[in-house]
Amino acid sequence: MGEPARVSVDAADPVLEAGIGCTLNGSPELTVVTNGEESDATVVVVDLVDDKVLDVVHSIRNQPHRPEIVLLATELSPGEALHAIAAGAHGLLRRREASANRLSRAVLAAVVGDCTMPPDLIDRVLEQGMENQTPTAPQAWARGGLNEREHAVLRLVAEGYETDEIARRLSYSARTVTAVVHDITQRFRLRNRAHAVAYALRARLL
């Protein structure tokens, strides 16, 4: 087993910051460091996702060690999610849904370049992009260049599931899941799985 991933917490409320730090320290795969120390990821805790928060996300992401960002917000709209991803966030969670396991999993996913967000938020983004259209979701994704299998895999990637978990859920082999993700990233010239999720979400809003 490798070294635990280093994670810091950025919150306006020091009590909340300390509490989330304790929660993350409960995972043997993570070690919490103070703000200012080099970290692999930073959990940014906010109420609303506004321009000021997006500036903070962008600023932290552009530090010399370029930590990945997990944004923990009271509420998230589809538009806010897209703006946060564009600013550099690789994980999006609502505070009321952030169990210790889910938060830790989102941080670990961000560290390896995966993007995590609430499943219903993905649905709302897709619905917003298709509000003036009549086809079913799989049909619309196919028009955008993704078939139903690719759509299913990418949705589970966005929810933070690992390759083996996706394979079990969809009754595919791990090799098939890896190949599907690779095909998506190659076809659209994307950098990684997080970029693939962001691309797919943006595509439904165009």
PDB file of C-alpha atoms in Angstrom:
ATOM      1  CA  MET A   1       0.000   0.000   0.000  1.00  0.00           C
ATOM      2  CA  GLY A   2       1.309   3.478  -0.903  1.00  0.00           C
ATOM      3  CA  GLU A   3       1.471   6.563   1.232  1.00  0.00           C
ATOM      4  CA  PRO A   4      -1.884   8.103   2.248  1.00  0.00           C
ATOM      5  CA  ALA A   5      -3.073  10.970   0.065  1.00  0.00           C
ATOM      6  CA  ARG A   6      -2.541  14.367   1.681  1.00  0.00           C
ATOM      7  CA  VAL A   7      -5.696  16.493   1.999  1.00  0.00           C
ATOM      8  CA  SER A   8      -6.370  19.923   3.454  1.00  0.00           C
ATOM      9  CA  VAL A   9      -9.672  21.578   4.352  1.00  0.00           C
ATOM     10  CA  ASP A  10     -10.633  25.162   3.510  1.00  0.00           C
ATOM     11  CA  ALA A  11     -13.688  26.464   5.397  1.00  0.00           C
ATOM     12  CA  ALA A  12     -14.687  29.872   6.734  1.00  0.00           C
ATOM     13  CA  ASP A  13     -15.857  28.284   9.993  1.00  0.00           C
ATOM     14  CA  PRO A  14     -12.846  26.895  11.935  1.00  0.00           C
ATOM     15  CA  VAL A  15     -15.056  24.504  13.920  1.00  0.00           C
ATOM     16  CA  LEU A  16     -16.489  23.069  10.704  1.00  0.00           C
ATOM     17  CA  GLU A  17     -12.997  22.870   9.227  1.00  0.00           C
ATOM     18  CA  ALA A  18     -11.745  20.924  12.247  1.00  0.00           C
ATOM     19  CA  GLY A  19     -14.740  18.566  12.145  1.00  0.00           C
ATOM     20  CA  ILE A  20     -14.282  17.721   8.478  1.00  0.00           C
ATOM     21  CA  GLY A  21     -10.569  17.259   9.079  1.00  0.00           C
ATOM     22  CA  CYS A  22     -11.313  14.712  11.817  1.00  0.00           C
ATOM     23  CA  THR A  23     -13.756  12.930   9.507  1.00  0.00           C
ATOM     24  CA  LEU A  24     -11.172  12.652   6.735  1.00  0.00           C
ATOM     25  CA  ASN A  25      -8.487  11.503   9.175  1.00  0.00           C
ATOM     26  CA  GLY A  26     -10.692   8.489   9.878  1.00  0.00           C
ATOM     27  CA  SER A  27      -9.762   7.069   6.464  1.00  0.00           C
ATOM     28  CA  PRO A  28      -6.471   5.129   6.461  1.00  0.00           C
ATOM     29  CA  GLU A  29      -5.961   6.241   2.853  1.00  0.00           C
ATOM     30  CA  LEU A  30      -5.929   9.938   3.777  1.00  0.00           C
ATOM     31  CA  THR A  31      -3.885  12.175   6.026  1.00  0.00           C
ATOM     32  CA  VAL A  32      -5.020  15.716   6.818  1.00  0.00           C
ATOM     33  CA  VAL A  33      -2.518  18.565   6.566  1.00  0.00           C
ATOM     34  CA  THR A  34      -2.932  22.226   7.465  1.00  0.00           C
ATOM     35  CA  ASN A  35      -3.671  24.910   4.896  1.00  0.00           C
ATOM     36  CA  GLY A  36      -0.452  26.125   3.353  1.00  0.00           C
ATOM     37  CA  GLU A  37       1.158  22.695   3.424  1.00  0.00           C
ATOM     38  CA  GLU A  38       1.542  20.804   0.185  1.00  0.00           C
ATOM     39  CA  SER A  39      -1.466  18.567  -0.404  1.00  0.00           C
ATOM     40  CA  ASP A  40      -2.843  16.260  -3.074  1.00  0.00           C
ATOM     41  CA  ALA A  41      -6.378  17.573  -2.608  1.00  0.00           C
ATOM     42  CA  THR A  42      -8.259  20.344  -0.825  1.00  0.00           C
ATOM     43  CA  VAL A  43     -11.858  20.129   0.386  1.00  0.00           C
ATOM     44  CA  VAL A  44     -13.455  23.571   0.016  1.00  0.00           C
ATOM     45  CA  VAL A  45     -16.530  23.988   2.216  1.00  0.00           C
ATOM     46  CA  VAL A  46     -19.066  26.688   1.257  1.00  0.00           C
ATOM     47  CA  ASP A  47     -22.722  27.584   1.524  1.00  0.00           C
ATOM     48  CA  LEU A  48     -23.323  29.030  -1.942  1.00  0.00           C
ATOM     49  CA  VAL A  49     -21.308  28.655  -5.127  1.00  0.00           C
ATOM     50  CA  ASP A  50     -20.797  32.242  -6.247  1.00  0.00           C
ATOM     51  CA  ASP A  51     -18.071  34.118  -8.110  1.00  0.00           C
ATOM     52  CA  LYS A  52     -16.039  34.540  -4.927  1.00  0.00           C
ATOM     53  CA  VAL A  53     -16.069  30.789  -4.277  1.00  0.00           C
ATOM     54  CA  LEU A  54     -15.126  30.064  -7.897  1.00  0.00           C
ATOM     55  CA  ASP A  55     -12.176  32.443  -7.524  1.00  0.00           C
ATOM     56  CA  VAL A  56     -11.097  30.534  -4.398  1.00  0.00           C
ATOM     57  CA  VAL A  57     -11.344  27.192  -6.237  1.00  0.00           C
ATOM     58  CA  HIS A  58      -9.341  28.579  -9.151  1.00  0.00           C
ATOM     59  CA  SER A  59      -6.729  30.097  -6.836  1.00  0.00           C
ATOM     60  CA  ILE A  60      -6.212  26.887  -4.827  1.00  0.00           C
ATOM     61  CA  ARG A  61      -6.078  24.773  -7.976  1.00  0.00           C
ATOM     62  CA  ASN A  62      -3.343  27.018  -9.361  1.00  0.00           C
ATOM     63  CA  GLN A  63      -1.033  26.701  -6.371  1.00  0.00           C
ATOM     64  CA  PRO A  64       2.425  25.311  -7.273  1.00  0.00           C
ATOM     65  CA  HIS A  65       1.533  21.763  -6.165  1.00  0.00           C
ATOM     66  CA  ARG A  66      -1.854  21.998  -7.964  1.00  0.00           C
ATOM     67  CA  PRO A  67      -4.087  20.170  -5.462  1.00  0.00           C
ATOM     68  CA  GLU A  68      -7.310  18.636  -6.735  1.00  0.00           C
ATOM     69  CA  ILE A  69     -10.455  20.333  -5.427  1.00  0.00           C
ATOM     70  CA  VAL A  70     -13.511  18.725  -3.832  1.00  0.00           C
ATOM     71  CA  LEU A  71     -16.250  21.311  -3.372  1.00  0.00           C
ATOM     72  CA  LEU A  72     -18.600  20.663  -0.459  1.00  0.00           C
ATOM     73  CA  ALA A  73     -21.600  23.006  -0.757  1.00  0.00           C
ATOM     74  CA  THR A  74     -24.943  23.433   0.971  1.00  0.00           C
ATOM     75  CA  GLU A  75     -26.688  23.385  -2.406  1.00  0.00           C
ATOM     76  CA  LEU A  76     -25.605  22.857  -6.005  1.00  0.00           C
ATOM     77  CA  SER A  77     -27.491  23.726  -9.164  1.00  0.00           C
ATOM     78  CA  PRO A  78     -26.563  22.323 -12.599  1.00  0.00           C
ATOM     79  CA  GLY A  79     -25.149  25.685 -13.668  1.00  0.00           C
ATOM     80  CA  GLU A  80     -23.113  26.012 -10.487  1.00  0.00           C
ATOM     81  CA  ALA A  81     -21.743  22.506 -10.975  1.00  0.00           C
ATOM     82  CA  LEU A  82     -20.510  23.355 -14.455  1.00  0.00           C
ATOM     83  CA  HIS A  83     -18.928  26.608 -13.294  1.00  0.00           C
ATOM     84  CA  ALA A  84     -17.191  24.767 -10.454  1.00  0.00           C
ATOM     85  CA  ILE A  85     -15.801  22.143 -12.833  1.00  0.00           C
ATOM     86  CA  ALA A  86     -14.614  24.886 -15.185  1.00  0.00           C
ATOM     87  CA  ALA A  87     -12.878  26.582 -12.244  1.00  0.00           C
ATOM     88  CA  GLY A  88     -11.003  23.379 -11.456  1.00  0.00           C
ATOM     89  CA  ALA A  89     -13.149  21.308  -9.056  1.00  0.00           C
ATOM     90  CA  HIS A  90     -12.964  17.533  -9.550  1.00  0.00           C
ATOM     91  CA  GLY A  91     -15.468  16.589  -6.865  1.00  0.00           C
ATOM     92  CA  LEU A  92     -18.876  18.047  -5.999  1.00  0.00           C
ATOM     93  CA  LEU A  93     -20.914  17.068  -2.950  1.00  0.00           C
ATOM     94  CA  ARG A  94     -23.800  18.511  -0.979  1.00  0.00           C
ATOM     95  CA  ARG A  95     -23.012  18.884   2.705  1.00  0.00           C
ATOM     96  CA  ARG A  96     -26.102  16.984   3.831  1.00  0.00           C
ATOM     97  CA  GLU A  97     -25.058  13.993   1.709  1.00  0.00           C
ATOM     98  CA  ALA A  98     -21.373  13.984   2.659  1.00  0.00           C
ATOM     99  CA  SER A  99     -21.015  10.904   4.832  1.00  0.00           C
ATOM    100  CA  ALA A 100     -17.488  10.040   5.946  1.00  0.00           C
ATOM    101  CA  ASN A 101     -17.257   7.283   3.338  1.00  0.00           C
ATOM    102  CA  ARG A 102     -18.671   9.357   0.504  1.00  0.00           C
ATOM    103  CA  LEU A 103     -16.469  12.352   1.240  1.00  0.00           C
ATOM    104  CA  SER A 104     -13.345  10.213   1.521  1.00  0.00           C
ATOM    105  CA  ARG A 105     -14.211   8.433  -1.716  1.00  0.00           C
ATOM    106  CA  ALA A 106     -14.710  11.766  -3.500  1.00  0.00           C
ATOM    107  CA  VAL A 107     -11.294  12.987  -2.300  1.00  0.00           C
ATOM    108  CA  LEU A 108      -9.555   9.779  -3.358  1.00  0.00           C
ATOM    109  CA  ALA A 109     -11.290   9.880  -6.745  1.00  0.00           C
ATOM    110  CA  ALA A 110     -10.193  13.498  -7.278  1.00  0.00           C
ATOM    111  CA  VAL A 111      -6.587  12.620  -6.442  1.00  0.00           C
ATOM    112  CA  VAL A 112      -6.471  10.116  -9.318  1.00  0.00           C
ATOM    113  CA  GLY A 113      -8.213  12.513 -11.722  1.00  0.00           C
ATOM    114  CA  ASP A 114     -11.786  11.254 -11.512  1.00  0.00           C
ATOM    115  CA  CYS A 115     -14.809  13.497 -11.118  1.00  0.00           C
ATOM    116  CA  THR A 116     -17.580  12.832  -8.571  1.00  0.00           C
ATOM    117  CA  MET A 117     -20.970  14.493  -8.241  1.00  0.00           C
ATOM    118  CA  PRO A 118     -24.468  13.645  -6.977  1.00  0.00           C
ATOM    119  CA  PRO A 119     -26.339  11.329  -9.373  1.00  0.00           C
ATOM    120  CA  ASP A 120     -29.486  13.454  -9.371  1.00  0.00           C
ATOM    121  CA  LEU A 121     -27.428  16.498 -10.316  1.00  0.00           C
ATOM    122  CA  ILE A 122     -26.264  14.710 -13.448  1.00  0.00           C
ATOM    123  CA  ASP A 123     -29.897  13.960 -14.289  1.00  0.00           C
ATOM    124  CA  ARG A 124     -30.882  17.611 -13.805  1.00  0.00           C
ATOM    125  CA  VAL A 125     -28.064  18.803 -16.033  1.00  0.00           C
ATOM    126  CA  LEU A 126     -29.137  16.373 -18.732  1.00  0.00           C
ATOM    127  CA  GLU A 127     -32.769  17.429 -18.371  1.00  0.00           C
ATOM    128  CA  GLN A 128     -31.829  21.103 -18.616  1.00  0.00           C
ATOM    129  CA  GLY A 129     -29.947  20.418 -21.815  1.00  0.00           C
ATOM    130  CA  MET A 130     -32.900  18.533 -23.301  1.00  0.00           C
ATOM    131  CA  GLU A 131     -35.793  20.643 -22.014  1.00  0.00           C
ATOM    132  CA  ASN A 132     -36.864  21.541 -25.544  1.00  0.00           C
ATOM    133  CA  GLN A 133     -36.335  18.046 -26.924  1.00  0.00           C
ATOM    134  CA  THR A 134     -38.524  14.948 -26.876  1.00  0.00           C
ATOM    135  CA  PRO A 135     -36.146  11.950 -27.230  1.00  0.00           C
ATOM    136  CA  THR A 136     -35.261   9.741 -24.290  1.00  0.00           C
ATOM    137  CA  ALA A 137     -31.907  10.285 -22.616  1.00  0.00           C
ATOM    138  CA  PRO A 138     -30.121   7.364 -24.368  1.00  0.00           C
ATOM    139  CA  GLN A 139     -31.330   8.629 -27.760  1.00  0.00           C
ATOM    140  CA  ALA A 140     -30.104  12.138 -27.023  1.00  0.00           C
ATOM    141  CA  TRP A 141     -26.701  10.878 -25.842  1.00  0.00           C
ATOM    142  CA  ALA A 142     -26.400   8.822 -29.023  1.00  0.00           C
ATOM    143  CA  ARG A 143     -26.959  11.962 -31.085  1.00  0.00           C
ATOM    144  CA  GLY A 144     -24.169  13.587 -29.124  1.00  0.00           C
ATOM    145  CA  GLY A 145     -21.765  10.753 -29.913  1.00  0.00           C
ATOM    146  CA  LEU A 146     -22.255   8.459 -26.891  1.00  0.00           C
ATOM    147  CA  ASN A 147     -24.082   5.157 -27.076  1.00  0.00           C
ATOM    148  CA  GLU A 148     -26.143   3.735 -24.211  1.00  0.00           C
ATOM    149  CA  ARG A 149     -23.266   1.654 -22.817  1.00  0.00           C
ATOM    150  CA  GLU A 150     -20.900   4.644 -22.826  1.00  0.00           C
ATOM    151  CA  HIS A 151     -23.586   6.757 -21.197  1.00  0.00           C
ATOM    152  CA  ALA A 152     -24.042   4.203 -18.388  1.00  0.00           C
ATOM    153  CA  VAL A 153     -20.305   3.884 -17.745  1.00  0.00           C
ATOM    154  CA  LEU A 154     -19.708   7.642 -17.764  1.00  0.00           C
ATOM    155  CA  ARG A 155     -22.591   8.242 -15.357  1.00  0.00           C
ATOM    156  CA  LEU A 156     -21.060   5.816 -12.837  1.00  0.00           C
ATOM    157  CA  VAL A 157     -17.638   7.414 -13.326  1.00  0.00           C
ATOM    158  CA  ALA A 158     -19.223  10.741 -12.402  1.00  0.00           C
ATOM    159  CA  GLU A 159     -20.689   9.164  -9.266  1.00  0.00           C
ATOM    160  CA  GLY A 160     -17.182   8.217  -8.166  1.00  0.00           C
ATOM    161  CA  TYR A 161     -17.242   4.451  -8.673  1.00  0.00           C
ATOM    162  CA  GLU A 162     -14.000   2.637  -9.397  1.00  0.00           C
ATOM    163  CA  THR A 163     -13.542   0.513 -12.516  1.00  0.00           C
ATOM    164  CA  ASP A 164     -14.205  -2.790 -10.697  1.00  0.00           C
ATOM    165  CA  GLU A 165     -17.361  -1.389  -9.079  1.00  0.00           C
ATOM    166  CA  ILE A 166     -18.661  -0.134 -12.435  1.00  0.00           C
ATOM    167  CA  ALA A 167     -17.972  -3.542 -13.971  1.00  0.00           C
ATOM    168  CA  ARG A 168     -19.973  -5.300 -11.239  1.00  0.00           C
ATOM    169  CA  ARG A 169     -22.898  -2.882 -11.474  1.00  0.00           C
ATOM    170  CA  LEU A 170     -23.170  -3.133 -15.257  1.00  0.00           C
ATOM    171  CA  SER A 171     -22.160  -6.820 -15.545  1.00  0.00           C
ATOM    172  CA  TYR A 172     -19.179  -5.959 -17.728  1.00  0.00           C
ATOM    173  CA  SER A 173     -15.569  -6.987 -17.324  1.00  0.00           C
ATOM    174  CA  ALA A 174     -13.150  -4.447 -15.864  1.00  0.00           C
ATOM    175  CA  ARG A 175     -11.320  -4.541 -19.193  1.00  0.00           C
ATOM    176  CA  THR A 176     -14.507  -3.539 -21.011  1.00  0.00           C
ATOM    177  CA  VAL A 177     -15.104  -0.596 -18.668  1.00  0.00           C
ATOM    178  CA  THR A 178     -11.512   0.577 -19.123  1.00  0.00           C
ATOM    179  CA  ALA A 179     -11.868   0.275 -22.895  1.00  0.00           C
ATOM    180  CA  VAL A 180     -15.130   2.245 -22.913  1.00  0.00           C
ATOM    181  CA  VAL A 181     -13.599   5.118 -20.932  1.00  0.00           C
ATOM    182  CA  HIS A 182     -10.486   5.065 -23.115  1.00  0.00           C
ATOM    183  CA  ASP A 183     -12.606   5.179 -26.280  1.00  0.00           C
ATOM    184  CA  ILE A 184     -14.547   8.194 -24.989  1.00  0.00           C
ATOM    185  CA  THR A 185     -11.428  10.137 -24.040  1.00  0.00           C
ATOM    186  CA  GLN A 186      -9.689   9.313 -27.327  1.00  0.00           C
ATOM    187  CA  ARG A 187     -12.688  10.069 -29.529  1.00  0.00           C
ATOM    188  CA  PHE A 188     -13.256  13.515 -28.064  1.00  0.00           C
ATOM    189  CA  ARG A 189      -9.549  14.224 -27.384  1.00  0.00           C
ATOM    190  CA  LEU A 190     -10.078  14.516 -23.641  1.00  0.00           C
ATOM    191  CA  ARG A 191      -7.339  14.458 -21.017  1.00  0.00           C
ATOM    192  CA  ASN A 192      -8.831  12.043 -18.470  1.00  0.00           C
ATOM    193  CA  ARG A 193     -12.041  10.723 -16.934  1.00  0.00           C
ATOM    194  CA  ALA A 194     -12.780  13.979 -15.113  1.00  0.00           C
ATOM    195  CA  HIS A 195     -12.466  15.897 -18.362  1.00  0.00           C
ATOM    196  CA  ALA A 196     -14.783  13.358 -20.035  1.00  0.00           C
ATOM    197  CA  VAL A 197     -17.477  13.930 -17.393  1.00  0.00           C
ATOM    198  CA  ALA A 198     -17.161  17.712 -17.692  1.00  0.00           C
ATOM    199  CA  TYR A 199     -17.325  17.497 -21.487  1.00  0.00           C
ATOM    200  CA  ALA A 200     -20.449  15.344 -21.416  1.00  0.00           C
ATOM    201  CA  LEU A 201     -22.215  17.683 -19.016  1.00  0.00           C
ATOM    202  CA  ARG A 202     -21.346  20.768 -21.028  1.00  0.00           C
ATOM    203  CA  ALA A 203     -22.460  19.082 -24.240  1.00  0.00           C
ATOM    204  CA  ARG A 204     -26.010  18.681 -22.927  1.00  0.00           C
ATOM    205  CA  LEU A 205     -26.207  22.424 -22.195  1.00  0.00           C
ATOM    206  CA  LEU A 206     -25.162  23.566 -25.649  1.00  0.00           C
TER     207      LEU A 206
END
